Short mmCIF file of N, CA and C in Angstrom, two decimals:
data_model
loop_
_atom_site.label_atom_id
_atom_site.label_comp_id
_atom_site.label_asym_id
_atom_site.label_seq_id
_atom_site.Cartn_x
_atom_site.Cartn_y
_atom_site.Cartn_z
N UNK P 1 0.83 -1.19 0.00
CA UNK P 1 0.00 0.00 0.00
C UNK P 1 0.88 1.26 0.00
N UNK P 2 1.91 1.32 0.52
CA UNK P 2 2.80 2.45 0.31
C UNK P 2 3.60 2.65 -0.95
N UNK P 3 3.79 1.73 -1.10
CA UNK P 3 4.21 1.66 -2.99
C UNK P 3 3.28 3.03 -3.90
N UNK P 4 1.85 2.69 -3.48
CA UNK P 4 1.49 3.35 -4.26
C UNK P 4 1.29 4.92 -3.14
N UNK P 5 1.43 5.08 -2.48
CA UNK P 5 1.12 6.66 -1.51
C UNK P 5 2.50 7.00 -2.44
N UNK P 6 3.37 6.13 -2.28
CA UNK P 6 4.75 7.35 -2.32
C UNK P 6 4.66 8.46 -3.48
N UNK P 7 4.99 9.07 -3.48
CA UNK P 7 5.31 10.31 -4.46
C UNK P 7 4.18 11.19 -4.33
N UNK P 8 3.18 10.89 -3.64
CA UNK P 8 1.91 11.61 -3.95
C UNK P 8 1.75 12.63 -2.47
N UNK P 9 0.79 13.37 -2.83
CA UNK P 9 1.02 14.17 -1.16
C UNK P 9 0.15 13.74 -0.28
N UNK P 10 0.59 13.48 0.44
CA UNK P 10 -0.16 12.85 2.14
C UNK P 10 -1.39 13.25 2.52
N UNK P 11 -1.35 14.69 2.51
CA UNK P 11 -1.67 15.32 3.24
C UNK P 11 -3.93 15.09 3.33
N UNK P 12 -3.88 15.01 2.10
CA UNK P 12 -5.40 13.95 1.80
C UNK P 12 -6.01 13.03 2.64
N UNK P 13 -4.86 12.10 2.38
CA UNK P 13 -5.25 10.91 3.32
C UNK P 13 -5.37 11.52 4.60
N UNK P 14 -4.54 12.20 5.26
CA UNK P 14 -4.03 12.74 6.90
C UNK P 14 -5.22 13.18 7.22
N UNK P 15 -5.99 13.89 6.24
CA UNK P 15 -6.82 15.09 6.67
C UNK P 15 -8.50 13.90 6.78
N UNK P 16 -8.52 13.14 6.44
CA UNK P 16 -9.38 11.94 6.17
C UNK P 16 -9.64 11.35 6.96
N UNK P 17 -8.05 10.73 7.69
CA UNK P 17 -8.32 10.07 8.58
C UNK P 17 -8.32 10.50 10.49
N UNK P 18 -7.31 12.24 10.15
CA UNK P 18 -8.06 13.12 11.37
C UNK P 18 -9.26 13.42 11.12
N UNK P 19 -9.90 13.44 10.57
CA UNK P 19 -11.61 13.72 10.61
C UNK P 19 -12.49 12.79 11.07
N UNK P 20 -12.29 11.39 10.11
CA UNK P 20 -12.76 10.21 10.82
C UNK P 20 -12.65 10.02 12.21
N UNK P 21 -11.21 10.13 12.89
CA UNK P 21 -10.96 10.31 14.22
C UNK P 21 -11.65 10.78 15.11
N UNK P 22 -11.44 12.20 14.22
CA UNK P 22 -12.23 13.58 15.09
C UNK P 22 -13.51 13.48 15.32
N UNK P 23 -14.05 12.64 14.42
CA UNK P 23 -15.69 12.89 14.47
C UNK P 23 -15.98 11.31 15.56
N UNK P 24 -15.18 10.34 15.29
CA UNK P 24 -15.72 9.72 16.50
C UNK P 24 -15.38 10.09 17.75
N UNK P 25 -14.25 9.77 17.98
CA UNK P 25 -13.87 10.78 19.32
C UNK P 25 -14.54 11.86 19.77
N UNK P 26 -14.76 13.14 18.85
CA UNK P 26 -15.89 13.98 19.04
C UNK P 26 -17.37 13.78 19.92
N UNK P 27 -17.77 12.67 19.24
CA UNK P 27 -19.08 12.27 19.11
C UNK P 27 -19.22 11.57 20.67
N UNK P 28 -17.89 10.78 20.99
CA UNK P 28 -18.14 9.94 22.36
C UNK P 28 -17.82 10.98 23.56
N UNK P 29 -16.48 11.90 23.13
CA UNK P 29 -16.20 12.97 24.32
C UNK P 29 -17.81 13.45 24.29
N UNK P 30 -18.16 14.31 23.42
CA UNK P 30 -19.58 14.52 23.64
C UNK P 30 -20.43 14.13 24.54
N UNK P 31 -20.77 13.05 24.15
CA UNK P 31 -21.65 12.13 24.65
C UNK P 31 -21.27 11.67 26.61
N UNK P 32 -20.35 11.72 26.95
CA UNK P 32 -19.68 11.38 27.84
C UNK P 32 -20.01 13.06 28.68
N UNK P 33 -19.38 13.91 28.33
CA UNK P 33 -19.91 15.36 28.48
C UNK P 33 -21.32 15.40 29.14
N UNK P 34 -22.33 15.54 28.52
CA UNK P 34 -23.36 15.32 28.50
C UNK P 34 -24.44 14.69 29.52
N UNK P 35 -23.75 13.32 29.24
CA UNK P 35 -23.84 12.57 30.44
C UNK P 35 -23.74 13.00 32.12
N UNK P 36 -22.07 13.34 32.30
CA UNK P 36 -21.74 13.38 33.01
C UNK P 36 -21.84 14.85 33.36
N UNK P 37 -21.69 16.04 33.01
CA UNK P 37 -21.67 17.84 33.00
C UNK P 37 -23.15 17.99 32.78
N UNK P 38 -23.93 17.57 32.06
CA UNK P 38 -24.93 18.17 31.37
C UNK P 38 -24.74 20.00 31.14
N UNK P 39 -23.62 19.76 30.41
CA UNK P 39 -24.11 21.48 30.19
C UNK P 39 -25.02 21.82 28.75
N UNK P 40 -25.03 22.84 28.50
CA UNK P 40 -25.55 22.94 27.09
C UNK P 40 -25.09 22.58 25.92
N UNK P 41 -26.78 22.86 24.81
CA UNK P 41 -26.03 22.01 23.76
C UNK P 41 -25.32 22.54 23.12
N UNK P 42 -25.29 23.96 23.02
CA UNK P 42 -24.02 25.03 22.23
C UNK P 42 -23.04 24.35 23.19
N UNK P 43 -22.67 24.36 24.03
CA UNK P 43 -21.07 23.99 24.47
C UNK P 43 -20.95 22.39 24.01
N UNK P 44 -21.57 21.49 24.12
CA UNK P 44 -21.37 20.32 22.95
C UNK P 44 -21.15 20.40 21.93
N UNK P 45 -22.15 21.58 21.42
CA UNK P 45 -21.47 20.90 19.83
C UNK P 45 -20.09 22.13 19.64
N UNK P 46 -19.99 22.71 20.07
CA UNK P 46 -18.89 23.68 20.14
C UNK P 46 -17.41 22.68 20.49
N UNK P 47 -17.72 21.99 21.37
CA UNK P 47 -16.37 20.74 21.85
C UNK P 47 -16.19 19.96 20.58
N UNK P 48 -17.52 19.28 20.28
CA UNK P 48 -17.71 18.43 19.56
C UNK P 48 -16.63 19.27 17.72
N UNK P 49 -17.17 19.91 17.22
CA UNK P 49 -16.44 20.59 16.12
C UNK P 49 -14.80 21.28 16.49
N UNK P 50 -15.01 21.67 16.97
CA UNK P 50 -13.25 21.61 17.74
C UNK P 50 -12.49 20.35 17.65
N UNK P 51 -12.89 19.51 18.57
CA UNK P 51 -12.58 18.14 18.43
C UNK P 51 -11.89 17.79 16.87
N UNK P 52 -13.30 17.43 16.14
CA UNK P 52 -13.46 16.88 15.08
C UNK P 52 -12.56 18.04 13.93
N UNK P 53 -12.38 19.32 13.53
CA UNK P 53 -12.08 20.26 12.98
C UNK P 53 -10.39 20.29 13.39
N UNK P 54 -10.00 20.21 14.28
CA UNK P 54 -8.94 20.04 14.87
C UNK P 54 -7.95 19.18 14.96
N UNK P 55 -8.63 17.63 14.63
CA UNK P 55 -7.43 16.55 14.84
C UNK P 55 -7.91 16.27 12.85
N UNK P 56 -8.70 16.80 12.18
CA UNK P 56 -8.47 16.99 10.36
C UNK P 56 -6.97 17.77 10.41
N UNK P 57 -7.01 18.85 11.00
CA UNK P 57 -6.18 20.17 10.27
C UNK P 57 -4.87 19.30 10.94
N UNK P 58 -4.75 18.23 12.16
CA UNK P 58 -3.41 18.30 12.49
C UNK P 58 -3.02 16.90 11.07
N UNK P 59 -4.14 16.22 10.91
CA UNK P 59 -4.25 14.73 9.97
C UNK P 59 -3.52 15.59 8.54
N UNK P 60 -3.83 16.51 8.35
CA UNK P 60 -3.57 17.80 7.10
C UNK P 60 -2.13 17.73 7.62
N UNK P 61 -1.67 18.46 8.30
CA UNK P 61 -0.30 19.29 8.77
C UNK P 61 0.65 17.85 8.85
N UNK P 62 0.44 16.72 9.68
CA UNK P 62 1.31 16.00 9.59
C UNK P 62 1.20 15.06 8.13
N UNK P 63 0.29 15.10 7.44
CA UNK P 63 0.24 14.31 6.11
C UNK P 63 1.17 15.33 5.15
N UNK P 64 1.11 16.43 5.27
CA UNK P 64 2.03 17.47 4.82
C UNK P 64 3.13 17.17 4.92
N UNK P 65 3.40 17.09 6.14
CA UNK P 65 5.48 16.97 6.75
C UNK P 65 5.69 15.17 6.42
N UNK P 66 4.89 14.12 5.75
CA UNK P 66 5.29 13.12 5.87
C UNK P 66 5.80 12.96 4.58
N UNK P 67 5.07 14.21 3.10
CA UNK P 67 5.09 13.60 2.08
C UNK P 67 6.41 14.09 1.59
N UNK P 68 7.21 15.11 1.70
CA UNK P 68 8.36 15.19 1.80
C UNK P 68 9.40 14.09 2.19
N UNK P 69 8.83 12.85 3.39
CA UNK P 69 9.78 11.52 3.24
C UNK P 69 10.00 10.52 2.52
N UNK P 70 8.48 10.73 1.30
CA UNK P 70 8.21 9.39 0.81
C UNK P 70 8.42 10.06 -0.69
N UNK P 71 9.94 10.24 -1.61
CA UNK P 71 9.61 10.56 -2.60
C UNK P 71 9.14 9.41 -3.77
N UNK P 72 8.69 9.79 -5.04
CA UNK P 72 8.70 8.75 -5.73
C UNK P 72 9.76 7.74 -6.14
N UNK P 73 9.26 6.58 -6.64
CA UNK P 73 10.27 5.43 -6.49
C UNK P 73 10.89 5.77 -7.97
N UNK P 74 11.59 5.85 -9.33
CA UNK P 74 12.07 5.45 -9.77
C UNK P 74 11.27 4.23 -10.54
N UNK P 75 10.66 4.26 -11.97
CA UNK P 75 9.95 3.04 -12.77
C UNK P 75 11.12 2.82 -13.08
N UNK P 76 10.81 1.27 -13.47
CA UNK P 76 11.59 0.22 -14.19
C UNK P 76 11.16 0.91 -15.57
N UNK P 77 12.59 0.80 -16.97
CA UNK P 77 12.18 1.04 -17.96
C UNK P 77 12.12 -0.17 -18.38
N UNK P 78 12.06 -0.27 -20.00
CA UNK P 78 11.80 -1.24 -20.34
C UNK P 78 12.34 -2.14 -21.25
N UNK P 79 14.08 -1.84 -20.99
CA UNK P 79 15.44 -2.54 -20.90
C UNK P 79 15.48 -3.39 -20.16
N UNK P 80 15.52 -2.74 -18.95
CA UNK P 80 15.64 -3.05 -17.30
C UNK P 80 14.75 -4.48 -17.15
N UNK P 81 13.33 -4.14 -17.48
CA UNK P 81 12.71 -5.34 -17.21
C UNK P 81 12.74 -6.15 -17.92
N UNK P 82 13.53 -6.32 -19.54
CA UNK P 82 13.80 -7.20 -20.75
C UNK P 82 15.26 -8.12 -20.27
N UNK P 83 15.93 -7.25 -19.02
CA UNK P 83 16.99 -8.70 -18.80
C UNK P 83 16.75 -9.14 -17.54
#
């Protein structure tokens, strides 16, 4: 699976899978909140989008600084693969 990420920029995926994160995590801190504080629902969903908005942009920032490690590989021409 990294074969094919390399050369390409990260930062997509990063931001994808901090969101996914964010929004569950979000969703249970929430919920847990709630439960336990009962405060209002502006201050839930206010946590809740923070949360979720927040661990995207870091999924962004570090998919950024990773794609700089992974340059592209170099194709086989088609010499190379004839011996």
């Amino acid at each position: 699976m990294m074969k094919k990420l390399r050369g390409r920029n990260l930062a997509h995926p990063g931001c994808l899978i901090g969101l996914t994160v964010g929004l569950i995590l979000g969703i249970i801190i929430a919920g847990l909140m709630a439960w336990m504080l009962n405060p209002s629902l502006n201050i839930l969903m206010l946590v809740w989008l923070v949360i979720a908005f927040g661990l995207a942009a870091a999924g962004w920032i570090i998919g950024d600084r990773l794609s700089s490690r992974f340059p592209a590989l170099e194709e086989e021409t088609d010499e190379q693969s004839r011996e």
